[in-house]
Amino acid sequence: KPHWAYDAGYFLPVRHREWIEWTPNVLRVKTEIKGATARVRIQSCTPNFKEYQIREGDGPWRPVEPTFELALTKERHEWRLRAVNVMDVAGPEYRLVIARE
């Protein structure tokens, strides 16, 4: 039985498989700042999704929930975010920078 997305118009037929370019694991990040706290929400289309990860500076990668809060204690913060699948393949890094003006 064909996948439901064919009828929904989400797929574009192509003649050659090598024409297909898709970048899974790319993140969509929404950030809201209230006072000294940033509320971050991550979404992605990651096949076989395992977890999202965050890293500040040269620190280690650590798991993070899809929605979380960050304390804004400095004038400038920079984090890296990424999605990881069940085979521990990490997607491209998303750079999140918050700076006071």
Short mmCIF file of N, CA and C in Angstrom, two decimals:
data_model
loop_
_atom_site.label_atom_id
_atom_site.label_comp_id
_atom_site.label_asym_id
_atom_site.label_seq_id
_atom_site.Cartn_x
_atom_site.Cartn_y
_atom_site.Cartn_z
N LYS A 1 0.85 -1.19 0.00
CA LYS A 1 0.00 0.00 0.00
C LYS A 1 0.89 1.24 0.00
N PRO A 2 0.63 2.21 -0.88
CA PRO A 2 1.46 3.42 -0.93
C PRO A 2 1.38 4.22 0.37
N HIS A 3 2.45 4.88 0.69
CA HIS A 3 2.53 5.74 1.88
C HIS A 3 1.51 6.87 1.72
N TRP A 4 0.90 7.32 2.83
CA TRP A 4 -0.12 8.37 2.82
C TRP A 4 0.39 9.69 2.23
N ALA A 5 1.70 9.93 2.32
CA ALA A 5 2.25 11.20 1.85
C ALA A 5 2.17 11.36 0.33
N TYR A 6 2.05 10.23 -0.41
CA TYR A 6 1.88 10.34 -1.86
C TYR A 6 0.58 11.07 -2.19
N ASP A 7 -0.50 10.67 -1.54
CA ASP A 7 -1.80 11.29 -1.79
C ASP A 7 -1.86 12.72 -1.26
N ALA A 8 -1.08 13.02 -0.25
CA ALA A 8 -1.09 14.36 0.35
C ALA A 8 -0.27 15.36 -0.47
N GLY A 9 0.47 14.88 -1.46
CA GLY A 9 1.27 15.77 -2.30
C GLY A 9 2.60 16.17 -1.70
N TYR A 10 3.08 15.40 -0.71
CA TYR A 10 4.35 15.73 -0.08
C TYR A 10 5.56 15.19 -0.83
N PHE A 11 5.35 14.27 -1.75
CA PHE A 11 6.45 13.69 -2.50
C PHE A 11 6.45 14.25 -3.92
N LEU A 12 7.63 14.49 -4.43
CA LEU A 12 7.79 14.96 -5.79
C LEU A 12 8.49 13.86 -6.58
N PRO A 13 7.83 13.27 -7.57
CA PRO A 13 8.47 12.19 -8.34
C PRO A 13 9.68 12.71 -9.12
N VAL A 14 10.74 11.91 -9.15
CA VAL A 14 11.94 12.24 -9.93
C VAL A 14 12.34 11.02 -10.76
N ARG A 15 13.04 11.26 -11.86
CA ARG A 15 13.45 10.16 -12.73
C ARG A 15 14.65 9.40 -12.20
N HIS A 16 15.56 10.12 -11.54
CA HIS A 16 16.81 9.50 -11.10
C HIS A 16 16.97 9.68 -9.60
N ARG A 17 17.27 8.60 -8.92
CA ARG A 17 17.42 8.62 -7.47
C ARG A 17 18.48 9.62 -7.00
N GLU A 18 19.55 9.81 -7.77
CA GLU A 18 20.62 10.72 -7.37
C GLU A 18 20.19 12.19 -7.39
N TRP A 19 19.03 12.49 -7.94
CA TRP A 19 18.50 13.85 -7.92
C TRP A 19 17.92 14.22 -6.56
N ILE A 20 17.69 13.23 -5.72
CA ILE A 20 17.06 13.47 -4.43
C ILE A 20 18.07 14.04 -3.45
N GLU A 21 17.72 15.16 -2.87
CA GLU A 21 18.57 15.76 -1.83
C GLU A 21 17.68 16.07 -0.64
N TRP A 22 18.03 15.48 0.47
CA TRP A 22 17.24 15.68 1.69
C TRP A 22 18.21 15.75 2.85
N THR A 23 18.08 16.72 3.67
CA THR A 23 18.98 16.86 4.81
C THR A 23 18.21 16.58 6.10
N PRO A 24 18.13 15.30 6.47
CA PRO A 24 17.46 14.99 7.74
C PRO A 24 18.27 15.53 8.90
N ASN A 25 17.63 15.63 10.02
CA ASN A 25 18.25 16.06 11.27
C ASN A 25 18.43 17.56 11.37
N VAL A 26 18.04 18.34 10.36
CA VAL A 26 18.14 19.79 10.45
C VAL A 26 17.13 20.27 11.49
N LEU A 27 17.55 21.16 12.37
CA LEU A 27 16.71 21.60 13.48
C LEU A 27 15.93 22.87 13.16
N ARG A 28 14.77 22.97 13.77
CA ARG A 28 14.00 24.20 13.81
C ARG A 28 13.93 24.57 15.28
N VAL A 29 14.45 25.73 15.63
CA VAL A 29 14.57 26.12 17.04
C VAL A 29 13.80 27.42 17.27
N LYS A 30 12.99 27.42 18.31
CA LYS A 30 12.25 28.62 18.71
C LYS A 30 12.72 28.99 20.11
N THR A 31 13.06 30.26 20.31
CA THR A 31 13.57 30.72 21.60
C THR A 31 12.75 31.92 22.07
N GLU A 32 12.33 31.87 23.33
CA GLU A 32 11.64 33.00 23.96
C GLU A 32 12.44 33.41 25.18
N ILE A 33 12.69 34.71 25.32
CA ILE A 33 13.48 35.20 26.45
C ILE A 33 12.57 35.97 27.39
N LYS A 34 12.63 35.57 28.65
CA LYS A 34 11.88 36.26 29.71
C LYS A 34 12.85 36.51 30.85
N GLY A 35 13.22 37.77 31.04
CA GLY A 35 14.17 38.10 32.10
C GLY A 35 15.51 37.46 31.84
N ALA A 36 15.99 36.68 32.80
CA ALA A 36 17.30 36.02 32.69
C ALA A 36 17.17 34.55 32.31
N THR A 37 16.06 34.21 31.62
CA THR A 37 15.84 32.82 31.22
C THR A 37 15.44 32.75 29.75
N ALA A 38 16.02 31.80 29.04
CA ALA A 38 15.63 31.54 27.65
C ALA A 38 14.91 30.20 27.61
N ARG A 39 13.71 30.20 27.07
CA ARG A 39 12.97 28.95 26.89
C ARG A 39 13.17 28.53 25.44
N VAL A 40 13.69 27.32 25.24
CA VAL A 40 14.07 26.84 23.91
C VAL A 40 13.21 25.63 23.55
N ARG A 41 12.73 25.62 22.31
CA ARG A 41 11.96 24.48 21.80
C ARG A 41 12.61 24.01 20.50
N ILE A 42 12.94 22.72 20.44
CA ILE A 42 13.59 22.15 19.25
C ILE A 42 12.63 21.21 18.55
N GLN A 43 12.62 21.27 17.22
CA GLN A 43 11.88 20.32 16.39
C GLN A 43 12.78 19.91 15.24
N SER A 44 12.57 18.69 14.75
CA SER A 44 13.31 18.23 13.58
C SER A 44 12.57 17.08 12.93
N CYS A 45 12.97 16.78 11.73
CA CYS A 45 12.47 15.61 11.03
C CYS A 45 13.64 14.63 10.96
N THR A 46 13.84 13.91 12.04
CA THR A 46 14.99 13.01 12.17
C THR A 46 14.52 11.56 12.12
N PRO A 47 14.85 10.83 11.06
CA PRO A 47 14.48 9.41 11.03
C PRO A 47 15.16 8.65 12.17
N ASN A 48 14.44 7.75 12.79
CA ASN A 48 14.97 6.94 13.90
C ASN A 48 15.58 7.82 14.99
N PHE A 49 14.85 8.85 15.35
CA PHE A 49 15.29 9.82 16.33
C PHE A 49 15.62 9.16 17.67
N LYS A 50 16.74 9.58 18.26
CA LYS A 50 17.14 9.13 19.59
C LYS A 50 17.01 10.26 20.60
N GLU A 51 17.69 11.39 20.33
CA GLU A 51 17.67 12.49 21.29
C GLU A 51 18.21 13.77 20.66
N TYR A 52 17.91 14.88 21.35
CA TYR A 52 18.56 16.15 21.05
C TYR A 52 19.71 16.30 22.03
N GLN A 53 20.75 17.02 21.59
CA GLN A 53 21.91 17.25 22.45
C GLN A 53 22.27 18.73 22.42
N ILE A 54 22.92 19.18 23.51
CA ILE A 54 23.36 20.57 23.63
C ILE A 54 24.81 20.58 24.11
N ARG A 55 25.51 21.62 23.71
CA ARG A 55 26.91 21.79 24.11
C ARG A 55 27.19 23.28 24.25
N GLU A 56 27.83 23.66 25.33
CA GLU A 56 28.23 25.05 25.51
C GLU A 56 29.74 25.13 25.45
N GLY A 57 30.25 26.03 24.60
CA GLY A 57 31.70 26.17 24.46
C GLY A 57 32.34 24.87 24.00
N ASP A 58 33.42 24.50 24.67
CA ASP A 58 34.12 23.25 24.34
C ASP A 58 33.69 22.11 25.25
N GLY A 59 32.60 22.31 25.99
CA GLY A 59 32.12 21.30 26.91
C GLY A 59 31.61 20.06 26.19
N PRO A 60 31.24 19.07 26.95
CA PRO A 60 30.75 17.82 26.35
C PRO A 60 29.32 17.96 25.83
N TRP A 61 28.96 17.15 24.86
CA TRP A 61 27.58 17.06 24.41
C TRP A 61 26.79 16.35 25.50
N ARG A 62 25.57 16.84 25.75
CA ARG A 62 24.71 16.18 26.72
C ARG A 62 23.27 16.19 26.21
N PRO A 63 22.50 15.16 26.57
CA PRO A 63 21.11 15.10 26.12
C PRO A 63 20.29 16.24 26.69
N VAL A 64 19.28 16.66 25.93
CA VAL A 64 18.38 17.73 26.38
C VAL A 64 16.98 17.40 25.86
N GLU A 65 15.99 17.81 26.61
CA GLU A 65 14.59 17.59 26.21
C GLU A 65 14.24 18.50 25.03
N PRO A 66 13.18 18.20 24.29
CA PRO A 66 12.78 19.06 23.17
C PRO A 66 12.42 20.48 23.59
N THR A 67 11.96 20.65 24.83
CA THR A 67 11.70 21.98 25.38
C THR A 67 12.44 22.09 26.70
N PHE A 68 13.22 23.15 26.85
CA PHE A 68 14.02 23.31 28.05
C PHE A 68 14.31 24.79 28.28
N GLU A 69 14.86 25.11 29.44
CA GLU A 69 15.21 26.49 29.78
C GLU A 69 16.70 26.62 30.01
N LEU A 70 17.23 27.79 29.66
CA LEU A 70 18.64 28.10 29.87
C LEU A 70 18.74 29.38 30.70
N ALA A 71 19.62 29.36 31.69
CA ALA A 71 19.86 30.56 32.51
C ALA A 71 20.80 31.49 31.75
N LEU A 72 20.44 32.75 31.68
CA LEU A 72 21.26 33.75 31.01
C LEU A 72 22.02 34.52 32.08
N THR A 73 23.24 34.08 32.35
CA THR A 73 24.03 34.65 33.45
C THR A 73 25.17 35.55 32.97
N LYS A 74 25.42 35.56 31.66
CA LYS A 74 26.52 36.36 31.10
C LYS A 74 25.99 37.32 30.05
N GLU A 75 26.83 38.21 29.59
CA GLU A 75 26.46 39.14 28.53
C GLU A 75 26.21 38.42 27.20
N ARG A 76 26.94 37.34 26.97
CA ARG A 76 26.82 36.59 25.71
C ARG A 76 26.94 35.10 25.99
N HIS A 77 26.01 34.35 25.42
CA HIS A 77 26.04 32.89 25.51
C HIS A 77 26.04 32.31 24.10
N GLU A 78 26.71 31.17 23.95
CA GLU A 78 26.67 30.47 22.67
C GLU A 78 26.59 28.97 22.95
N TRP A 79 25.60 28.34 22.35
CA TRP A 79 25.41 26.90 22.48
C TRP A 79 25.36 26.28 21.09
N ARG A 80 25.59 24.99 21.05
CA ARG A 80 25.40 24.19 19.84
C ARG A 80 24.33 23.16 20.16
N LEU A 81 23.44 22.94 19.22
CA LEU A 81 22.37 21.96 19.36
C LEU A 81 22.45 20.99 18.18
N ARG A 82 22.01 19.77 18.40
CA ARG A 82 21.97 18.80 17.29
C ARG A 82 20.99 17.68 17.62
N ALA A 83 20.57 16.98 16.59
CA ALA A 83 19.75 15.78 16.74
C ALA A 83 20.64 14.57 16.51
N VAL A 84 20.34 13.49 17.20
CA VAL A 84 21.10 12.26 17.07
C VAL A 84 20.11 11.13 16.83
N ASN A 85 20.43 10.22 15.91
CA ASN A 85 19.52 9.09 15.67
C ASN A 85 19.96 7.86 16.47
N VAL A 86 19.19 6.79 16.36
CA VAL A 86 19.45 5.59 17.17
C VAL A 86 20.78 4.91 16.85
N MET A 87 21.37 5.22 15.72
CA MET A 87 22.69 4.68 15.37
C MET A 87 23.80 5.63 15.82
N ASP A 88 23.44 6.63 16.64
CA ASP A 88 24.36 7.64 17.15
C ASP A 88 25.01 8.49 16.06
N VAL A 89 24.27 8.68 14.97
CA VAL A 89 24.72 9.59 13.91
C VAL A 89 24.13 10.97 14.23
N ALA A 90 25.01 11.95 14.37
CA ALA A 90 24.59 13.30 14.70
C ALA A 90 24.32 14.10 13.44
N GLY A 91 23.28 14.91 13.49
CA GLY A 91 22.96 15.80 12.39
C GLY A 91 23.81 17.05 12.44
N PRO A 92 23.57 17.97 11.53
CA PRO A 92 24.34 19.22 11.52
C PRO A 92 24.09 20.01 12.79
N GLU A 93 25.10 20.75 13.20
CA GLU A 93 25.01 21.56 14.42
C GLU A 93 24.25 22.85 14.14
N TYR A 94 23.42 23.22 15.08
CA TYR A 94 22.67 24.47 15.05
C TYR A 94 23.31 25.37 16.10
N ARG A 95 23.65 26.57 15.73
CA ARG A 95 24.30 27.52 16.65
C ARG A 95 23.26 28.48 17.21
N LEU A 96 23.16 28.53 18.52
CA LEU A 96 22.25 29.41 19.21
C LEU A 96 23.08 30.42 20.00
N VAL A 97 22.94 31.70 19.65
CA VAL A 97 23.68 32.76 20.32
C VAL A 97 22.67 33.74 20.92
N ILE A 98 22.85 34.05 22.20
CA ILE A 98 22.03 35.05 22.87
C ILE A 98 22.97 36.06 23.50
N ALA A 99 22.82 37.33 23.11
CA ALA A 99 23.68 38.39 23.62
C ALA A 99 22.84 39.59 24.03
N ARG A 100 23.22 40.22 25.11
CA ARG A 100 22.54 41.44 25.54
C ARG A 100 23.09 42.61 24.76
N GLU A 101 22.23 43.55 24.43
CA GLU A 101 22.67 44.74 23.69
C GLU A 101 22.79 45.91 24.62
#
